[in-house]
PDB file of C-alpha atoms and ligand atoms in Angstrom:
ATOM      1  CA  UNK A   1      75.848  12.061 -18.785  1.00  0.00           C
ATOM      2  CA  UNK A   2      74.480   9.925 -21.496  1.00  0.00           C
ATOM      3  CA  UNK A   3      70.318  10.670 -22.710  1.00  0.00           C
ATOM      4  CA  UNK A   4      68.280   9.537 -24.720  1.00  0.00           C
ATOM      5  CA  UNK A   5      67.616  11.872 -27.646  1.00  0.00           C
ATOM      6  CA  UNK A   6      64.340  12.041 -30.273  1.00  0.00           C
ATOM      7  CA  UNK A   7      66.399  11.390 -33.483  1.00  0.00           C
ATOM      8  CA  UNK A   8      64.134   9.670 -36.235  1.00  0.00           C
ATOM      9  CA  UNK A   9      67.158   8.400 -38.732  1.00  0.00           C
ATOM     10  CA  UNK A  10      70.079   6.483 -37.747  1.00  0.00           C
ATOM     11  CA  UNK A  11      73.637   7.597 -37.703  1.00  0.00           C
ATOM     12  CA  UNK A  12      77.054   6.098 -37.368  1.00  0.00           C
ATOM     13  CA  UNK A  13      76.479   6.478 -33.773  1.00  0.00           C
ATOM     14  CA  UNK A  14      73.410   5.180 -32.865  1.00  0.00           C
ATOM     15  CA  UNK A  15      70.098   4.246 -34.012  1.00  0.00           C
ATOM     16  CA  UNK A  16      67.387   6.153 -34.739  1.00  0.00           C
ATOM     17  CA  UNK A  17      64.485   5.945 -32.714  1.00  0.00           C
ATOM     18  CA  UNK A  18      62.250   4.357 -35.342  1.00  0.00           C
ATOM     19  CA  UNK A  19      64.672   1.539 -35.660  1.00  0.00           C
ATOM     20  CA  UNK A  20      64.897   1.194 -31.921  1.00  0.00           C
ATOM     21  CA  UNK A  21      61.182   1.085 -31.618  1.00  0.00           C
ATOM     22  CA  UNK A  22      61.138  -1.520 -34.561  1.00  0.00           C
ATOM     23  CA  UNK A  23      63.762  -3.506 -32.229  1.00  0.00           C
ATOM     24  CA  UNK A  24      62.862  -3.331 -29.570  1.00  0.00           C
ATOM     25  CA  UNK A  25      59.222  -3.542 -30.149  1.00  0.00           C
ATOM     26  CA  UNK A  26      60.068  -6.561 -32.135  1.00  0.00           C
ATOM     27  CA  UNK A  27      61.859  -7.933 -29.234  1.00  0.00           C
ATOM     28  CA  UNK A  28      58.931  -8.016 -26.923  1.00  0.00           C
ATOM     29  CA  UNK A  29      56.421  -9.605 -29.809  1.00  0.00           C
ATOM     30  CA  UNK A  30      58.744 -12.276 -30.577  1.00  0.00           C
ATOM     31  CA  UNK A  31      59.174 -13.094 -26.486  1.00  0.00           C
ATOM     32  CA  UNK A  32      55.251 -13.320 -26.495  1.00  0.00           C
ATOM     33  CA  UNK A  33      55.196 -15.895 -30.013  1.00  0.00           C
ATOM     34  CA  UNK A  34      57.666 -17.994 -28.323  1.00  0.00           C
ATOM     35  CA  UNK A  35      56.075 -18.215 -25.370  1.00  0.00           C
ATOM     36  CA  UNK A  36      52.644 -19.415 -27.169  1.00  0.00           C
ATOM     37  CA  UNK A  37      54.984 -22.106 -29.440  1.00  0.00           C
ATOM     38  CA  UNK A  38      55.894 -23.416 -25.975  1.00  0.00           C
ATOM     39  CA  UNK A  39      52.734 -23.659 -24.458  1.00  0.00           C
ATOM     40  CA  UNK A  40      51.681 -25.215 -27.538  1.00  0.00           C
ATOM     41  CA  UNK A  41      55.027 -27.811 -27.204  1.00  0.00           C
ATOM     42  CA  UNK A  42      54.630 -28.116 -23.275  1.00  0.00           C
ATOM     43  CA  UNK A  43      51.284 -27.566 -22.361  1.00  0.00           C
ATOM     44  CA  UNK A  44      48.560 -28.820 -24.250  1.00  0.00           C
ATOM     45  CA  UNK A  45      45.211 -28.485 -23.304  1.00  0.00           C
ATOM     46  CA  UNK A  46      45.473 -26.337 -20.798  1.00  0.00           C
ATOM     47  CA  UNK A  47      43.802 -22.665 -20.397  1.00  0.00           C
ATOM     48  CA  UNK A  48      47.249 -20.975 -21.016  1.00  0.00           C
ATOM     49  CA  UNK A  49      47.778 -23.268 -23.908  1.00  0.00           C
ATOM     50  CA  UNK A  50      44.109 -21.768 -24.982  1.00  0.00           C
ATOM     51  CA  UNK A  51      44.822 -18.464 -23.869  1.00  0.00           C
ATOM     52  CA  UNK A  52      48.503 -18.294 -25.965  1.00  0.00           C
ATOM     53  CA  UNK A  53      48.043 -20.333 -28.952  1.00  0.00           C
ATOM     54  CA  UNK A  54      45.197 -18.985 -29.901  1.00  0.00           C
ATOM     55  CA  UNK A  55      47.039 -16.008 -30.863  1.00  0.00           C
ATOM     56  CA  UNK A  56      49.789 -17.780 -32.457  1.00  0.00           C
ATOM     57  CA  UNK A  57      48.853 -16.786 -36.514  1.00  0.00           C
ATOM     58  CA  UNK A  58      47.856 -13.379 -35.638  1.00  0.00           C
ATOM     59  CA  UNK A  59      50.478 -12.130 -34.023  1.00  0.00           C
ATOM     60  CA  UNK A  60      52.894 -14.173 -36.371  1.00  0.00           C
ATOM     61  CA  UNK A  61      50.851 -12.288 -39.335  1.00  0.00           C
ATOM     62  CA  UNK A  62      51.865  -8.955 -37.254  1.00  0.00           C
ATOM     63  CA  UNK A  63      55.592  -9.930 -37.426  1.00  0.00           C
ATOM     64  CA  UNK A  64      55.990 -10.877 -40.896  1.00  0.00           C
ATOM     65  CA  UNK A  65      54.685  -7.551 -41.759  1.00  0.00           C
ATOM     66  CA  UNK A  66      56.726  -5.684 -39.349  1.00  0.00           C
ATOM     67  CA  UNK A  67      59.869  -7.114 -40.246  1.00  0.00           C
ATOM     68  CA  UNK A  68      59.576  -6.141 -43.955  1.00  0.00           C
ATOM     69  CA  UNK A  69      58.956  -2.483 -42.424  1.00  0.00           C
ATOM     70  CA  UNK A  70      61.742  -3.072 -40.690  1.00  0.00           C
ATOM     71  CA  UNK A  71      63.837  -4.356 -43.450  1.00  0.00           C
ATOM     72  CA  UNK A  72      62.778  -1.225 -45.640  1.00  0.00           C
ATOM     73  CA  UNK A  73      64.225   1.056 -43.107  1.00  0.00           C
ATOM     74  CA  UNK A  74      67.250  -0.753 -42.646  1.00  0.00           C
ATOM     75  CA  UNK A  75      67.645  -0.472 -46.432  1.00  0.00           C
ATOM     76  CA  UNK A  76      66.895   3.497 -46.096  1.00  0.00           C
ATOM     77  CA  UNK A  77      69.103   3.736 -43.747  1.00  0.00           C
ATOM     78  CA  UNK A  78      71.936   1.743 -45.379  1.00  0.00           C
ATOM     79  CA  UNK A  79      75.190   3.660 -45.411  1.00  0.00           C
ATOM     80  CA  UNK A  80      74.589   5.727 -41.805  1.00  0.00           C
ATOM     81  CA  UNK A  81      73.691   3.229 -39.576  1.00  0.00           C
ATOM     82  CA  UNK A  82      76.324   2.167 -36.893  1.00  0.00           C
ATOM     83  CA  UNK A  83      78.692  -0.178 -38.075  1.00  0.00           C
ATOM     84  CA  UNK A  84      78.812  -3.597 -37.442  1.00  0.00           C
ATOM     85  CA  UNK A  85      81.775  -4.779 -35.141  1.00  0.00           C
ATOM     86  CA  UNK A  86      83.064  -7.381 -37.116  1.00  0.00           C
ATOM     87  CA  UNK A  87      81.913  -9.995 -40.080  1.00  0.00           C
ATOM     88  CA  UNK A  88      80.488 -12.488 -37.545  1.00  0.00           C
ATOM     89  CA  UNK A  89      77.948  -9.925 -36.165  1.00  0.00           C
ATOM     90  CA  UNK A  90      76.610  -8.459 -39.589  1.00  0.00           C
ATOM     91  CA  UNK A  91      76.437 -12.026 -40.699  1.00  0.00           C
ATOM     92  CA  UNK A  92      74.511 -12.872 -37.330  1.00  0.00           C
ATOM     93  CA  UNK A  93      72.393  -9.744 -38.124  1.00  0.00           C
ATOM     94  CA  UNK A  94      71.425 -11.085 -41.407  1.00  0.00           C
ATOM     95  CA  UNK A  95      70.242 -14.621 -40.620  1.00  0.00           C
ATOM     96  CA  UNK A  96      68.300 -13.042 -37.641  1.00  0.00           C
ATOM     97  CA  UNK A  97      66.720 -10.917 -40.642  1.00  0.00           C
ATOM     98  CA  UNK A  98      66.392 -14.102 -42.842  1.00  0.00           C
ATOM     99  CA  UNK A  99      64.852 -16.546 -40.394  1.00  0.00           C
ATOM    100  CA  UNK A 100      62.106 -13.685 -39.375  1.00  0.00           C
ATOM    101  CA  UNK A 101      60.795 -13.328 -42.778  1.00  0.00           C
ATOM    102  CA  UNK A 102      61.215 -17.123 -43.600  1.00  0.00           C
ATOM    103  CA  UNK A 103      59.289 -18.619 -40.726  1.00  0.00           C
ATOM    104  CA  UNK A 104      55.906 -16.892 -41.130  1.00  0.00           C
ATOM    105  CA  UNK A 105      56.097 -16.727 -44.690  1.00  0.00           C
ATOM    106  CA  UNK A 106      56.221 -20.861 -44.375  1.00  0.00           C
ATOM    107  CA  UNK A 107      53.427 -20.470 -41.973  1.00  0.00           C
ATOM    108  CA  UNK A 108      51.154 -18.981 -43.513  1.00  0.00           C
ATOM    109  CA  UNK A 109      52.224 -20.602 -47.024  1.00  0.00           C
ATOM    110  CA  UNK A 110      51.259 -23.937 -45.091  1.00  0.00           C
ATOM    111  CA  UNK A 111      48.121 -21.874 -43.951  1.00  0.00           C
ATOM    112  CA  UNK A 112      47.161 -21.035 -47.067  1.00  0.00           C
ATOM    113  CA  UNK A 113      47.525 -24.307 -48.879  1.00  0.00           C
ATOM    114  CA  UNK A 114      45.881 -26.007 -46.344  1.00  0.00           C
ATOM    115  CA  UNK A 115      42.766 -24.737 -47.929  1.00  0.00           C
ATOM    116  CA  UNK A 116      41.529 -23.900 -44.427  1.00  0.00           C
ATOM    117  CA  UNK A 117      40.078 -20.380 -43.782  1.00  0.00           C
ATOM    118  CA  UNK A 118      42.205 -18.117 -42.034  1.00  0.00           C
ATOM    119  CA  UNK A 119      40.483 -14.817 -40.982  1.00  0.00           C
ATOM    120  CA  UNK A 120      43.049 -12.881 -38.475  1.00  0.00           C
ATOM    121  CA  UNK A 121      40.751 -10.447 -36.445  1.00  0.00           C
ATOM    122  CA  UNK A 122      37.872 -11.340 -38.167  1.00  0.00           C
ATOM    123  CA  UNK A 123      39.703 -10.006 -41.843  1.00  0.00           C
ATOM    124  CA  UNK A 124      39.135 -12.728 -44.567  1.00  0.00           C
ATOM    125  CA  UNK A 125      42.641 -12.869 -45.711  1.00  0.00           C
ATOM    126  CA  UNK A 126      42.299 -16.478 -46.571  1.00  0.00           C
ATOM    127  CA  UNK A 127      38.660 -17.859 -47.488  1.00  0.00           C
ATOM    128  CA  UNK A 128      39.566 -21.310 -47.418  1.00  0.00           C
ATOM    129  CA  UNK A 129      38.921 -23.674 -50.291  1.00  0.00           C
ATOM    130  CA  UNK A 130      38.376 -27.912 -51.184  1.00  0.00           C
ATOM    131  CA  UNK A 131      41.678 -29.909 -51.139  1.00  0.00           C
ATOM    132  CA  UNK A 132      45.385 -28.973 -50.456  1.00  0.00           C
ATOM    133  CA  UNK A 133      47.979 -27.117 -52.541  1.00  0.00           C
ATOM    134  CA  UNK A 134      51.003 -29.596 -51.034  1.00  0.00           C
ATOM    135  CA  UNK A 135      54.283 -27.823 -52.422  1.00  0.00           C
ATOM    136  CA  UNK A 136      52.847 -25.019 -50.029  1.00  0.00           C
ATOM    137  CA  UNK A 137      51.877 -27.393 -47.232  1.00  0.00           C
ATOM    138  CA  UNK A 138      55.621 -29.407 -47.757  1.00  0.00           C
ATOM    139  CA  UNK A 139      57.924 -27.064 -45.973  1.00  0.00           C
ATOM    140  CA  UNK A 140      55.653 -26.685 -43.095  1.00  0.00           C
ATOM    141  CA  UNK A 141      57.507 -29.422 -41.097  1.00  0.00           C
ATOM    142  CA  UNK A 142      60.666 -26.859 -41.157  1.00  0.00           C
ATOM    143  CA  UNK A 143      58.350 -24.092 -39.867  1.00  0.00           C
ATOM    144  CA  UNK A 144      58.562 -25.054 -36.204  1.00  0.00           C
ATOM    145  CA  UNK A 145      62.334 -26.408 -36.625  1.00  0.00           C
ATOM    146  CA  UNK A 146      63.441 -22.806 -37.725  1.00  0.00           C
ATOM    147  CA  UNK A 147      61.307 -21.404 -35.472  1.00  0.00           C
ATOM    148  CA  UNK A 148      63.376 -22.919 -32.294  1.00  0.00           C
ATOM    149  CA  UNK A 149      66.696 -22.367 -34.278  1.00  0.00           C
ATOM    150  CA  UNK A 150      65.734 -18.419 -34.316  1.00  0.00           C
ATOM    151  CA  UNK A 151      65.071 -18.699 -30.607  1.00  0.00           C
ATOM    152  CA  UNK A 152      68.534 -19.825 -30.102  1.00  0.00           C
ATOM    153  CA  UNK A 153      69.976 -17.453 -32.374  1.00  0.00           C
ATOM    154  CA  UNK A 154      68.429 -15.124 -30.749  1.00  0.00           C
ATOM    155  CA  UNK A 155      70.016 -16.088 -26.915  1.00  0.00           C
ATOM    156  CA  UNK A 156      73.467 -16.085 -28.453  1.00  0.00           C
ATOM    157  CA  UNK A 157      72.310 -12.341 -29.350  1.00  0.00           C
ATOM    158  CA  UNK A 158      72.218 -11.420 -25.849  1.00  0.00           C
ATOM    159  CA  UNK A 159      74.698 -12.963 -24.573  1.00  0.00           C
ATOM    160  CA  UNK A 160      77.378 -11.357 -27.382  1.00  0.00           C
ATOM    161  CA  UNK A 161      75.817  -8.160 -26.756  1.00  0.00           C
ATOM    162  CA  UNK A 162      76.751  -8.577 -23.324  1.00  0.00           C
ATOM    163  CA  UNK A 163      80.405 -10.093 -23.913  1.00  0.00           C
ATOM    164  CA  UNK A 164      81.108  -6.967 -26.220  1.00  0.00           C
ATOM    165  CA  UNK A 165      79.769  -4.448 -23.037  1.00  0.00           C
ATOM    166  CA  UNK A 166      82.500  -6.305 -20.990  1.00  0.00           C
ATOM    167  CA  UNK A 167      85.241  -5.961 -22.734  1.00  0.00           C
ATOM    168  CA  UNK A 168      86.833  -3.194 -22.886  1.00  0.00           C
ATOM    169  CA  UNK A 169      88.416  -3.393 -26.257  1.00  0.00           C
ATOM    170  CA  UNK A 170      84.770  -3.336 -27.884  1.00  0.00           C
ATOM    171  CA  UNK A 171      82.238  -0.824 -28.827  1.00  0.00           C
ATOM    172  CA  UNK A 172      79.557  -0.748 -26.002  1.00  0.00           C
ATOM    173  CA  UNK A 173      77.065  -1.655 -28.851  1.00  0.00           C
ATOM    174  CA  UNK A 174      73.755  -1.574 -26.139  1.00  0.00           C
ATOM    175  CA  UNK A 175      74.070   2.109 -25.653  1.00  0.00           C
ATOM    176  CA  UNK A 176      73.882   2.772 -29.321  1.00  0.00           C
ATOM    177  CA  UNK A 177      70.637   0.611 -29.357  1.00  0.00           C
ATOM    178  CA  UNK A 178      69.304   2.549 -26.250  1.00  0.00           C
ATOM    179  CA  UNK A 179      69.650   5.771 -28.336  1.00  0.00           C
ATOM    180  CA  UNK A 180      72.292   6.868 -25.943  1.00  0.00           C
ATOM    181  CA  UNK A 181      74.601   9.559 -27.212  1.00  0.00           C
ATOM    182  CA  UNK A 182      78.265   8.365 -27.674  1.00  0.00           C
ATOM    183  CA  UNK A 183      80.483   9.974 -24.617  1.00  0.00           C
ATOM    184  CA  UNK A 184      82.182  13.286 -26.540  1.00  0.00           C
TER     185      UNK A 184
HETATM  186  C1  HEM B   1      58.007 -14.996 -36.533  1.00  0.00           C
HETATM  187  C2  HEM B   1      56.871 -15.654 -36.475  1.00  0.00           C
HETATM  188  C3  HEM B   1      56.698 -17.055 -35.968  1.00  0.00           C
HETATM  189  C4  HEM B   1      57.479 -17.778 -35.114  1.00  0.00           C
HETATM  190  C5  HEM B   1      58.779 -17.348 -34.424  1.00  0.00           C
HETATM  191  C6  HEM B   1      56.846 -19.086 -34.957  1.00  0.00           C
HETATM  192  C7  HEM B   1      57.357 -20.114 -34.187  1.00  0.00           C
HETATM  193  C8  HEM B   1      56.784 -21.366 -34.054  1.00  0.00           C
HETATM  194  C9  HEM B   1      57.343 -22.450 -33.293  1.00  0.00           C
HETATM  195  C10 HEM B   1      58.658 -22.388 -32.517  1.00  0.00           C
HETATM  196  C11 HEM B   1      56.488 -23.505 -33.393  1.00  0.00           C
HETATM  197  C12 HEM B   1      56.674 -24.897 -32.743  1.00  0.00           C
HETATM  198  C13 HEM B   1      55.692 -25.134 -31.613  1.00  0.00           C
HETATM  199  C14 HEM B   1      55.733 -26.577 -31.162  1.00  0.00           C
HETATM  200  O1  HEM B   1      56.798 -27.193 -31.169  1.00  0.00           O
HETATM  201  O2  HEM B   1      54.663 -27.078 -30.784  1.00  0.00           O
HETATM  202  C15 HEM B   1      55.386 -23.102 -34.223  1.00  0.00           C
HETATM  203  C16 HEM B   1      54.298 -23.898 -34.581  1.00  0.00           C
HETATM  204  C17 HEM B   1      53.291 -23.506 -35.403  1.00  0.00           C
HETATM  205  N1  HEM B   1      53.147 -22.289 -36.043  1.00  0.00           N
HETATM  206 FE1  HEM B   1      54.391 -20.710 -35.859  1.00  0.00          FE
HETATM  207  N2  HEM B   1      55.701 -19.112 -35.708  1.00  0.00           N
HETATM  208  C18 HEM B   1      55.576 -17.904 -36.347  1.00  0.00           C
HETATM  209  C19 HEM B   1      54.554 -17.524 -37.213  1.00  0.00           C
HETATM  210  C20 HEM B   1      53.496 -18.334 -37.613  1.00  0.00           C
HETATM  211  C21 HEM B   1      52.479 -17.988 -38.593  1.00  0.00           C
HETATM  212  C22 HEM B   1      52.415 -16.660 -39.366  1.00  0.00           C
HETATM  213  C23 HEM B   1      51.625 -19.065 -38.691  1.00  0.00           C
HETATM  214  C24 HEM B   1      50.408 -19.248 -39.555  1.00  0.00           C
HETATM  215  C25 HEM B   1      49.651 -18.323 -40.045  1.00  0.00           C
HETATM  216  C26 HEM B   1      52.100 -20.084 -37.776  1.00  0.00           C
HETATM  217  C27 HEM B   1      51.491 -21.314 -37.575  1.00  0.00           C
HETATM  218  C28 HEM B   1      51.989 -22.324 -36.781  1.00  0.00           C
HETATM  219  C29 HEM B   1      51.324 -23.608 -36.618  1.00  0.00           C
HETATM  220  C30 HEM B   1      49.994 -24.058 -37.260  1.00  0.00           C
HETATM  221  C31 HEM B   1      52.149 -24.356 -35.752  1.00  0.00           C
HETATM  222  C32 HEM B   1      51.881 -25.776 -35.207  1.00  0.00           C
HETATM  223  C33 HEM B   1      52.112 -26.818 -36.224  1.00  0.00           C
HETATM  224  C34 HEM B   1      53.487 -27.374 -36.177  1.00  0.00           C
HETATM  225  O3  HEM B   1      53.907 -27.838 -35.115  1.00  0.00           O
HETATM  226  O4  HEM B   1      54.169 -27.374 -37.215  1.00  0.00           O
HETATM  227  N3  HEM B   1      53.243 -19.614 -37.136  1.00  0.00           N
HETATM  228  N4  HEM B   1      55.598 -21.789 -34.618  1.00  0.00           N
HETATM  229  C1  HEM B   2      64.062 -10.884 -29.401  1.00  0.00           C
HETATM  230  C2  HEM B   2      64.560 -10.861 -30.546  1.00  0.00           C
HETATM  231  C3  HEM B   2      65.681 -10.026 -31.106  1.00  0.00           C
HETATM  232  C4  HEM B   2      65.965  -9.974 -32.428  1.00  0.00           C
HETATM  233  C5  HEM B   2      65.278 -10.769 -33.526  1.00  0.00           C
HETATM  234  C6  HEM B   2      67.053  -9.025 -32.605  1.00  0.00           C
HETATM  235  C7  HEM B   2      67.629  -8.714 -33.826  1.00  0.00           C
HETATM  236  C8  HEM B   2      68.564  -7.733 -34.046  1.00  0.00           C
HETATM  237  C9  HEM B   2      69.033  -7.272 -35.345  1.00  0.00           C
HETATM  238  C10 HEM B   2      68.616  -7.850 -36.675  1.00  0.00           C
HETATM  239  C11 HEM B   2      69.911  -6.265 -35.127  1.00  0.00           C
HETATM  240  C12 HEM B   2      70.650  -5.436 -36.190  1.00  0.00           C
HETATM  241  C13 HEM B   2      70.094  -4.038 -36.222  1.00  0.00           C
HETATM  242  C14 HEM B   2      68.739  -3.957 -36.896  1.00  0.00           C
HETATM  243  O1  HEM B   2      68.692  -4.002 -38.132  1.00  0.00           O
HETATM  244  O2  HEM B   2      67.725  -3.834 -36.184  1.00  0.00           O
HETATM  245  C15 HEM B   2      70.026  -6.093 -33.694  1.00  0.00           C
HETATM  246  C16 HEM B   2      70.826  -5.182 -33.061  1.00  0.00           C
HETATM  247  C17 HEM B   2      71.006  -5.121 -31.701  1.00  0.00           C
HETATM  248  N1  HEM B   2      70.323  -5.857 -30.725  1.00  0.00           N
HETATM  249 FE1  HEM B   2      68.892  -7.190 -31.047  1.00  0.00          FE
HETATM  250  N2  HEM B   2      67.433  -8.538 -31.372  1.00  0.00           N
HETATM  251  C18 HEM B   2      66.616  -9.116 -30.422  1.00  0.00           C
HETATM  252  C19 HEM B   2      66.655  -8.908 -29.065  1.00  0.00           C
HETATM  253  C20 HEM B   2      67.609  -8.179 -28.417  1.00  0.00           C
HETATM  254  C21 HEM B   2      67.746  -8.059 -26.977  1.00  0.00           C
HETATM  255  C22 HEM B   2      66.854  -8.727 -25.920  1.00  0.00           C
HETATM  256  C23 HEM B   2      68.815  -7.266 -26.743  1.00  0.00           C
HETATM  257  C24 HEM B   2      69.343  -6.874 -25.386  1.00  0.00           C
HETATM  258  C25 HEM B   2      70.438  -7.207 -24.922  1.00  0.00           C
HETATM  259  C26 HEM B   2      69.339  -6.837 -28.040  1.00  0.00           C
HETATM  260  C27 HEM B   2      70.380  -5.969 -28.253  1.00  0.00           C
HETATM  261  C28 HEM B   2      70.804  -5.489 -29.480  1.00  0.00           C
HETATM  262  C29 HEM B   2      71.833  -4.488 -29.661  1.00  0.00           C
HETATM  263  C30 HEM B   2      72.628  -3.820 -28.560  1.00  0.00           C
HETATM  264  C31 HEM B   2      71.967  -4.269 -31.035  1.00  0.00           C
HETATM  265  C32 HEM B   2      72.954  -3.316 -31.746  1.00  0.00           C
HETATM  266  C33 HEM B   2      74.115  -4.120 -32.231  1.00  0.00           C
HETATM  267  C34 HEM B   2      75.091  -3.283 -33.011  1.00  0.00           C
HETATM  268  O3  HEM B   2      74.961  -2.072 -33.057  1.00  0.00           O
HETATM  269  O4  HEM B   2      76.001  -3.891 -33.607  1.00  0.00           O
HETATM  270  N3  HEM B   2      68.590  -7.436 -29.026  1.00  0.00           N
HETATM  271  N4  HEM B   2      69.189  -6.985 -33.068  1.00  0.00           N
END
């Protein structure tokens, strides 16, 4: 029978459990940042709209930082991770990568050169200052453009991880991000 095991590191098998906790932990932060962005798009003033926006930057902060951890590993890790199935996947892989660090960074570029104070959890990361910087307020527009583009990147994700479980050509790539051992 398949288990999960405690295995820090990835290997050509499957991955490690600080990569699966970075994915999957990930997973459920984004879910909760798209779901304020479409509260924001769909339901303005209301109390959910109040309730989810109003985490929007923070948790958006937490992301950016993550995925660079993230990134890091993967870069550690190079070399004895599980391969990618084909070209299309590791290039999918990478623009998911991409678009997660280039969407907050415009964010909180925009933030910053707003010259608006932005203190996430009461930490004065940005004091705020008189007038705009606008080459780092310009690219905001693409900020929530890129932001729905990862969204869909991300469906078409799922529903190739899915497509590769079904056939029975491919790898069954979910168990190897479940941490389950390969069948000997
Ligand atoms: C991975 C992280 C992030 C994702 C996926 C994301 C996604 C989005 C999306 C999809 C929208 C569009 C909402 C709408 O149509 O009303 C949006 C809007 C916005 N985001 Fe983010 N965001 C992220 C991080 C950040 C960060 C770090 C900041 C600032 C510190 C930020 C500030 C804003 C602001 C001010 C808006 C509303 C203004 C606008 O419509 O352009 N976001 N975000
Ligand atoms: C919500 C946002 C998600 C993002 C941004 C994302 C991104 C990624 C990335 C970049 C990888 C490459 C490995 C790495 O470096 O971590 C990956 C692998 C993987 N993801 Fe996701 N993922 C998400 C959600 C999901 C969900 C919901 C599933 C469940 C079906 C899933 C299943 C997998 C599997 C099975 C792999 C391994 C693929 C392989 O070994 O070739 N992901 N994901």
């Amino acid at each position: 029978m398949a288990t999960a095991h405690w295995q820090l590191q990835d290997n050509e098998q499957r991955y490690g459990s600080v990569s699966r906790m970075l994915h999957w932990g990930m997973a459920v932060i984004l879910l909760w940042q798209f779901a304020s962005a479409l509260a924001h798009w769909l339901l303005e003033d209301t109390a959910i709209e109040q309730f989810l926006w109003g985490t929007h930057k923070t948790v958006g902060l937490l992301l950016i930082v993550l995925v660079i951890i993230r990134g890091l590993w993967s870069l550690h890790n190079r070399g004895h991770r599980p391969p990618p199935l084909n070209v299309m996947a590791q290039l999918g892989h990478l623009v998911l990568y991409g678009l997660m660090v280039v969407i907050p960074l415009i964010g909180l570029l925009r933030q910053y050169g707003s010259g608006r104070e932005f203190s996430p959890l009461g930490l004065s990361l940005m004091p705020g200052f008189e007038g705009e910087i606008d080459w780092m307020t310009a690219p905001g527009v693409l900020h929530s453009w890129l932001g729905w583009a990862l969204l869909a990147m991300i469906v078409g994700h799922v529903v190739m991880v899915f497509v590769h479980r079904r056939r029975s050509a491919d790898e069954d790539v979910l168990a190897r991000m479940l941490g389950e051992r390969q069948r000997e």
